[in-house]
Short mmCIF file of C-alpha atoms and ligand atoms in Angstrom, two decimals:
data_model
loop_
_atom_site.label_atom_id
_atom_site.label_comp_id
_atom_site.label_asym_id
_atom_site.label_seq_id
_atom_site.Cartn_x
_atom_site.Cartn_y
_atom_site.Cartn_z
CA MET U 1 16.90 -121.34 -81.56
CA GLU U 2 15.12 -117.96 -81.42
CA GLN U 3 11.51 -117.80 -82.65
CA SER U 4 12.54 -115.17 -85.22
CA GLU U 5 15.03 -117.64 -86.75
CA MET U 6 12.36 -120.34 -86.92
CA LYS U 7 10.04 -117.91 -88.73
CA GLU U 8 12.75 -117.16 -91.26
CA ASN U 9 13.43 -120.87 -91.82
CA ALA U 10 9.74 -121.51 -92.52
CA GLY U 11 9.47 -118.58 -94.94
CA LYS U 12 12.57 -119.60 -96.89
CA ALA U 13 11.54 -123.26 -97.07
CA ALA U 14 8.16 -122.37 -98.58
CA VAL U 15 9.69 -120.08 -101.21
CA ASP U 16 12.36 -122.64 -102.17
CA ALA U 17 9.78 -125.41 -102.45
CA LEU U 18 6.97 -123.63 -104.25
CA VAL U 19 7.82 -120.29 -105.89
CA ARG U 20 9.00 -120.45 -109.48
CA ASN U 21 9.78 -117.96 -112.29
CA GLY U 22 6.76 -116.20 -113.77
CA MET U 23 4.39 -116.96 -110.89
CA LYS U 24 1.60 -114.73 -109.61
CA VAL U 25 2.14 -114.74 -105.84
CA GLY U 26 -0.14 -113.64 -102.98
CA LEU U 27 1.83 -112.30 -100.05
CA GLY U 28 0.43 -112.44 -96.53
CA THR U 29 0.97 -110.24 -93.51
CA GLY U 30 2.89 -110.58 -90.26
CA SER U 31 6.38 -111.31 -89.00
CA THR U 32 6.57 -114.80 -90.56
CA ALA U 33 5.04 -113.97 -93.94
CA ILE U 34 7.39 -111.01 -94.27
CA THR U 35 10.41 -113.36 -94.15
CA ALA U 36 9.11 -114.99 -97.35
CA VAL U 37 8.66 -111.55 -98.95
CA ARG U 38 12.24 -110.59 -98.12
CA TYR U 39 13.59 -113.90 -99.42
CA ILE U 40 11.68 -113.51 -102.71
CA GLY U 41 13.15 -110.00 -102.96
CA LEU U 42 16.65 -111.31 -102.32
CA LEU U 43 16.33 -114.10 -104.92
CA MET U 44 15.06 -111.55 -107.47
CA GLU U 45 17.95 -109.22 -106.66
CA GLN U 46 20.37 -112.13 -107.22
CA GLY U 47 18.68 -112.96 -110.54
CA LYS U 48 17.61 -116.39 -109.25
CA LEU U 49 13.89 -115.62 -109.49
CA LYS U 50 12.30 -113.75 -112.40
CA ASP U 51 8.97 -112.29 -113.54
CA ILE U 52 7.20 -112.46 -110.18
CA SER U 53 3.89 -110.55 -109.94
CA ALA U 54 2.72 -110.03 -106.36
CA VAL U 55 -0.59 -109.19 -104.70
CA THR U 56 -0.16 -107.89 -101.15
CA THR U 57 -2.56 -108.14 -98.21
CA SER U 58 -1.57 -105.06 -96.19
CA LEU U 59 0.37 -101.83 -96.28
CA GLN U 60 3.13 -103.57 -94.27
CA THR U 61 3.65 -106.13 -97.03
CA GLU U 62 3.24 -103.58 -99.82
CA MET U 63 6.00 -101.41 -98.31
CA GLU U 64 8.31 -104.41 -98.01
CA CYS U 65 7.70 -105.20 -101.70
CA GLU U 66 8.49 -101.56 -102.56
CA LYS U 67 11.76 -101.88 -100.65
CA TRP U 68 12.80 -104.99 -102.59
CA GLY U 69 11.45 -103.92 -105.98
CA ILE U 70 8.88 -106.73 -106.13
CA PRO U 71 6.19 -105.59 -108.61
CA THR U 72 2.72 -105.48 -107.00
CA TYR U 73 -0.69 -105.48 -108.66
CA SER U 74 -4.33 -105.41 -107.68
CA LEU U 75 -6.05 -108.81 -107.72
CA ASN U 76 -8.39 -107.19 -110.28
CA SER U 77 -5.61 -106.10 -112.63
CA ARG U 78 -5.23 -107.59 -116.11
CA GLN U 79 -1.87 -108.98 -115.01
CA ILE U 80 -3.43 -111.04 -112.18
CA SER U 81 -7.01 -111.40 -113.45
CA GLY U 82 -8.46 -112.62 -110.14
CA SER U 83 -6.38 -115.78 -109.71
CA LEU U 84 -2.98 -116.53 -108.23
CA ASP U 85 -0.56 -119.44 -108.53
CA ILE U 86 0.35 -119.42 -104.87
CA THR U 87 -0.17 -117.51 -101.64
CA ILE U 88 2.31 -117.63 -98.76
CA ASP U 89 1.06 -116.45 -95.37
CA GLY U 90 1.53 -116.93 -91.64
CA ALA U 91 -1.07 -118.05 -89.10
CA ASP U 92 -1.87 -117.53 -85.44
CA GLN U 93 -2.77 -121.16 -84.73
CA ILE U 94 -3.12 -124.37 -86.76
CA ASP U 95 -4.80 -127.62 -85.70
CA ASP U 96 -4.11 -131.22 -86.74
CA HIS U 97 -6.55 -130.96 -89.68
CA HIS U 98 -4.60 -127.91 -90.97
CA PHE U 99 -7.53 -125.61 -90.23
CA CYS U 100 -6.16 -122.33 -88.99
CA VAL U 101 -6.91 -119.04 -87.30
CA LYS U 102 -5.53 -115.87 -88.88
CA GLY U 103 -6.11 -112.16 -88.37
CA GLY U 104 -3.79 -111.37 -85.47
CA GLY U 105 -2.52 -108.52 -87.63
CA GLY U 106 -6.03 -107.47 -88.65
CA ALA U 107 -5.54 -108.23 -92.34
CA LEU U 108 -7.88 -111.25 -92.44
CA LEU U 109 -10.22 -109.97 -95.16
CA LEU U 110 -7.60 -109.53 -97.88
CA GLU U 111 -5.71 -112.57 -96.58
CA LYS U 112 -8.75 -114.77 -97.10
CA ILE U 113 -9.58 -113.33 -100.53
CA VAL U 114 -6.02 -113.88 -101.70
CA ALA U 115 -5.72 -117.36 -100.15
CA TYR U 116 -9.01 -118.57 -101.61
CA SER U 117 -8.12 -117.25 -105.08
CA SER U 118 -4.81 -119.16 -105.16
CA ALA U 119 -4.12 -122.57 -106.67
CA ILE U 120 -1.70 -123.29 -103.81
CA PHE U 121 -2.04 -121.95 -100.25
CA ALA U 122 1.12 -122.22 -98.17
CA LEU U 123 1.21 -121.48 -94.45
CA VAL U 124 4.51 -120.71 -92.77
CA ILE U 125 4.61 -121.12 -89.00
CA ASP U 126 6.91 -122.01 -86.15
CA GLU U 127 6.05 -124.94 -83.91
CA THR U 128 4.53 -122.73 -81.18
CA LYS U 129 1.49 -122.22 -83.46
CA LEU U 130 0.41 -125.88 -83.42
CA VAL U 131 -2.66 -126.53 -81.22
CA GLU U 132 -5.26 -129.22 -80.64
CA HIS U 133 -8.32 -126.92 -80.71
CA LEU U 134 -8.87 -123.56 -82.42
CA GLY U 135 -10.80 -120.72 -80.86
CA LEU U 136 -10.06 -121.51 -77.21
CA THR U 137 -6.73 -119.81 -76.49
CA PHE U 138 -6.17 -117.41 -79.41
CA PRO U 139 -9.20 -115.33 -80.48
CA VAL U 140 -10.80 -115.64 -83.89
CA ALA U 141 -10.70 -112.16 -85.46
CA ILE U 142 -14.04 -111.16 -86.97
CA GLU U 143 -14.28 -108.08 -89.20
CA VAL U 144 -17.61 -106.34 -88.59
CA VAL U 145 -19.40 -103.28 -89.96
CA PRO U 146 -19.32 -100.83 -86.96
CA GLU U 147 -23.12 -100.33 -86.88
CA ALA U 148 -23.64 -104.09 -86.32
CA ARG U 149 -21.30 -104.43 -83.28
CA VAL U 150 -23.86 -105.17 -80.53
CA PHE U 151 -26.08 -107.29 -82.79
CA VAL U 152 -23.10 -109.43 -83.88
CA CYS U 153 -21.88 -109.81 -80.27
CA LYS U 154 -25.30 -111.20 -79.30
CA ALA U 155 -25.28 -113.60 -82.26
CA LEU U 156 -21.76 -114.76 -81.32
CA ASP U 157 -22.94 -115.39 -77.75
CA ARG U 158 -25.52 -117.82 -79.17
CA LEU U 159 -22.59 -119.61 -80.87
CA HIS U 160 -20.83 -119.79 -77.45
CA GLY U 161 -18.40 -117.01 -78.37
CA GLU U 162 -17.51 -113.74 -76.71
CA GLY U 163 -16.57 -110.94 -79.09
CA ILE U 164 -14.38 -108.15 -77.73
CA VAL U 165 -13.67 -105.00 -79.74
CA ARG U 166 -9.97 -104.79 -80.62
CA PHE U 167 -8.58 -101.50 -79.39
CA ALA U 168 -5.74 -99.60 -81.01
CA VAL U 169 -2.34 -98.99 -79.46
CA ARG U 170 -1.15 -95.34 -79.47
CA LYS U 171 -4.55 -94.18 -80.79
CA ALA U 172 -7.74 -93.76 -78.77
CA GLY U 173 -10.57 -96.04 -79.87
CA PRO U 174 -10.86 -99.22 -81.88
CA VAL U 175 -8.64 -100.66 -84.59
CA ILE U 176 -10.20 -99.68 -87.92
CA THR U 177 -9.40 -102.04 -90.76
CA GLU U 178 -8.27 -101.00 -94.24
CA HIS U 179 -11.94 -101.32 -95.20
CA GLY U 180 -13.34 -99.07 -92.44
CA ASN U 181 -14.60 -101.84 -90.18
CA ILE U 182 -13.92 -102.92 -86.58
CA ILE U 183 -12.58 -106.26 -85.36
CA LEU U 184 -14.23 -108.43 -82.72
CA ASP U 185 -11.65 -110.77 -81.18
CA THR U 186 -13.68 -113.82 -80.24
CA LEU U 187 -12.87 -116.67 -77.88
CA PHE U 188 -15.22 -119.64 -77.65
CA ARG U 189 -16.35 -121.33 -74.45
CA GLN U 190 -16.19 -124.80 -75.98
CA PRO U 191 -14.34 -126.55 -78.87
CA ILE U 192 -15.62 -125.55 -82.30
CA TYR U 193 -15.82 -127.30 -85.67
CA PRO U 194 -13.81 -124.77 -87.72
CA ALA U 195 -15.38 -125.57 -91.11
CA VAL U 196 -18.92 -125.19 -89.70
CA MET U 197 -18.09 -122.16 -87.55
CA GLU U 198 -16.43 -120.34 -90.48
CA GLU U 199 -19.76 -120.57 -92.33
CA GLU U 200 -21.97 -119.79 -89.33
CA ILE U 201 -20.10 -116.63 -88.40
CA ASN U 202 -20.22 -115.34 -91.96
CA HIS U 203 -24.01 -115.84 -92.03
CA ILE U 204 -24.49 -113.18 -89.33
CA PRO U 205 -25.57 -109.90 -91.01
CA GLY U 206 -22.89 -107.26 -90.43
CA VAL U 207 -20.00 -109.73 -90.46
CA VAL U 208 -17.66 -109.01 -93.36
CA GLU U 209 -15.28 -111.95 -92.84
CA ASN U 210 -13.76 -114.06 -90.10
CA GLY U 211 -10.29 -115.42 -89.42
CA LEU U 212 -11.12 -119.14 -89.56
CA PHE U 213 -9.57 -120.66 -92.68
CA ALA U 214 -11.03 -124.14 -93.12
CA LYS U 215 -11.95 -124.38 -96.79
CA LYS U 216 -8.56 -124.33 -98.46
CA GLY U 217 -6.23 -127.25 -97.68
CA PRO U 218 -2.83 -125.61 -97.13
CA HIS U 219 0.73 -126.84 -97.50
CA VAL U 220 2.10 -126.18 -94.01
CA PHE U 221 5.76 -125.43 -93.34
CA VAL U 222 6.44 -125.90 -89.62
CA ALA U 223 9.80 -124.62 -88.40
CA ARG U 224 11.12 -126.56 -85.42
CA SER U 225 13.42 -125.33 -82.66
CA ASN U 226 16.06 -127.87 -83.77
CA GLY U 227 16.46 -125.96 -87.05
CA THR U 228 14.48 -128.31 -89.31
CA VAL U 229 11.33 -127.45 -91.27
CA GLU U 230 8.59 -130.06 -91.44
CA VAL U 231 6.41 -129.96 -94.55
CA ARG U 232 2.81 -131.12 -94.15
CA ASP U 233 0.63 -131.36 -97.27
C1 5RP Z 1 -2.21 -111.20 -89.92
C2 5RP Z 1 -2.07 -112.68 -89.77
C3 5RP Z 1 -0.71 -113.20 -89.49
O1 5RP Z 1 -0.34 -114.09 -90.49
C4 5RP Z 1 -0.75 -113.92 -88.16
O2 5RP Z 1 -1.18 -112.99 -87.17
C5 5RP Z 1 0.63 -114.46 -87.76
O3 5RP Z 1 1.51 -113.42 -87.55
P1 5RP Z 1 3.03 -113.67 -87.14
O4 5RP Z 1 3.68 -114.43 -88.25
O5 5RP Z 1 3.59 -112.29 -86.93
O6 5RP Z 1 3.01 -114.48 -85.84
O7 5RP Z 1 -3.00 -113.42 -89.88
O8 5RP Z 1 -3.55 -110.82 -90.07
#
């Protein structure tokens, strides 16, 4: 089975299991999360899902909602009022404790705000994303105020990490986030404790947010190459 089919299976399984009429839904970013967005759009078009209010985490997701007619709101709007029923998002890697690394698409700041303001956090992944240790093979994205770049790199070194500025493709210079910051992709030289490291990185002045998600126990939908989807709560 192609990886793209697995992603679609995971997205659909999460929507079928958890999204109900009238819900306020946070929508993540990336090729897996977008399958859930499209499926919600399809169910709404077919009249099988009603009164969904969405909060998006990137322009990519917002444009997909526009395409499907899914109404979107700011998290601050009266309609949403700062709290969501559920967020569905992808991840770059997940360990056995369901801690995960996100931010491969650079949308980690809004993704974390939306995830942590949701009653239910659902992660949709294919089986290639399961790992034993986070931070060793896929970098932890860290959003940093540009002026603090060198200072933060030195602080990360003391945490056994090496931060590398993420550069743009088809544009000279760094990736600039929706909030005007740069991203330091950081690999660690030794295994980390995600819950501790999430806190430690965020204590460095100049760090806006990091892509370790260890404080919100997710429901994980793992799509397997044999066509099944395993649900881990
Ligand atoms: C974006 C993310 C994505 O969810 C993560 O990168 C996974 O993407 P994909 O589903 O395309 O593999 O965190 O910031």
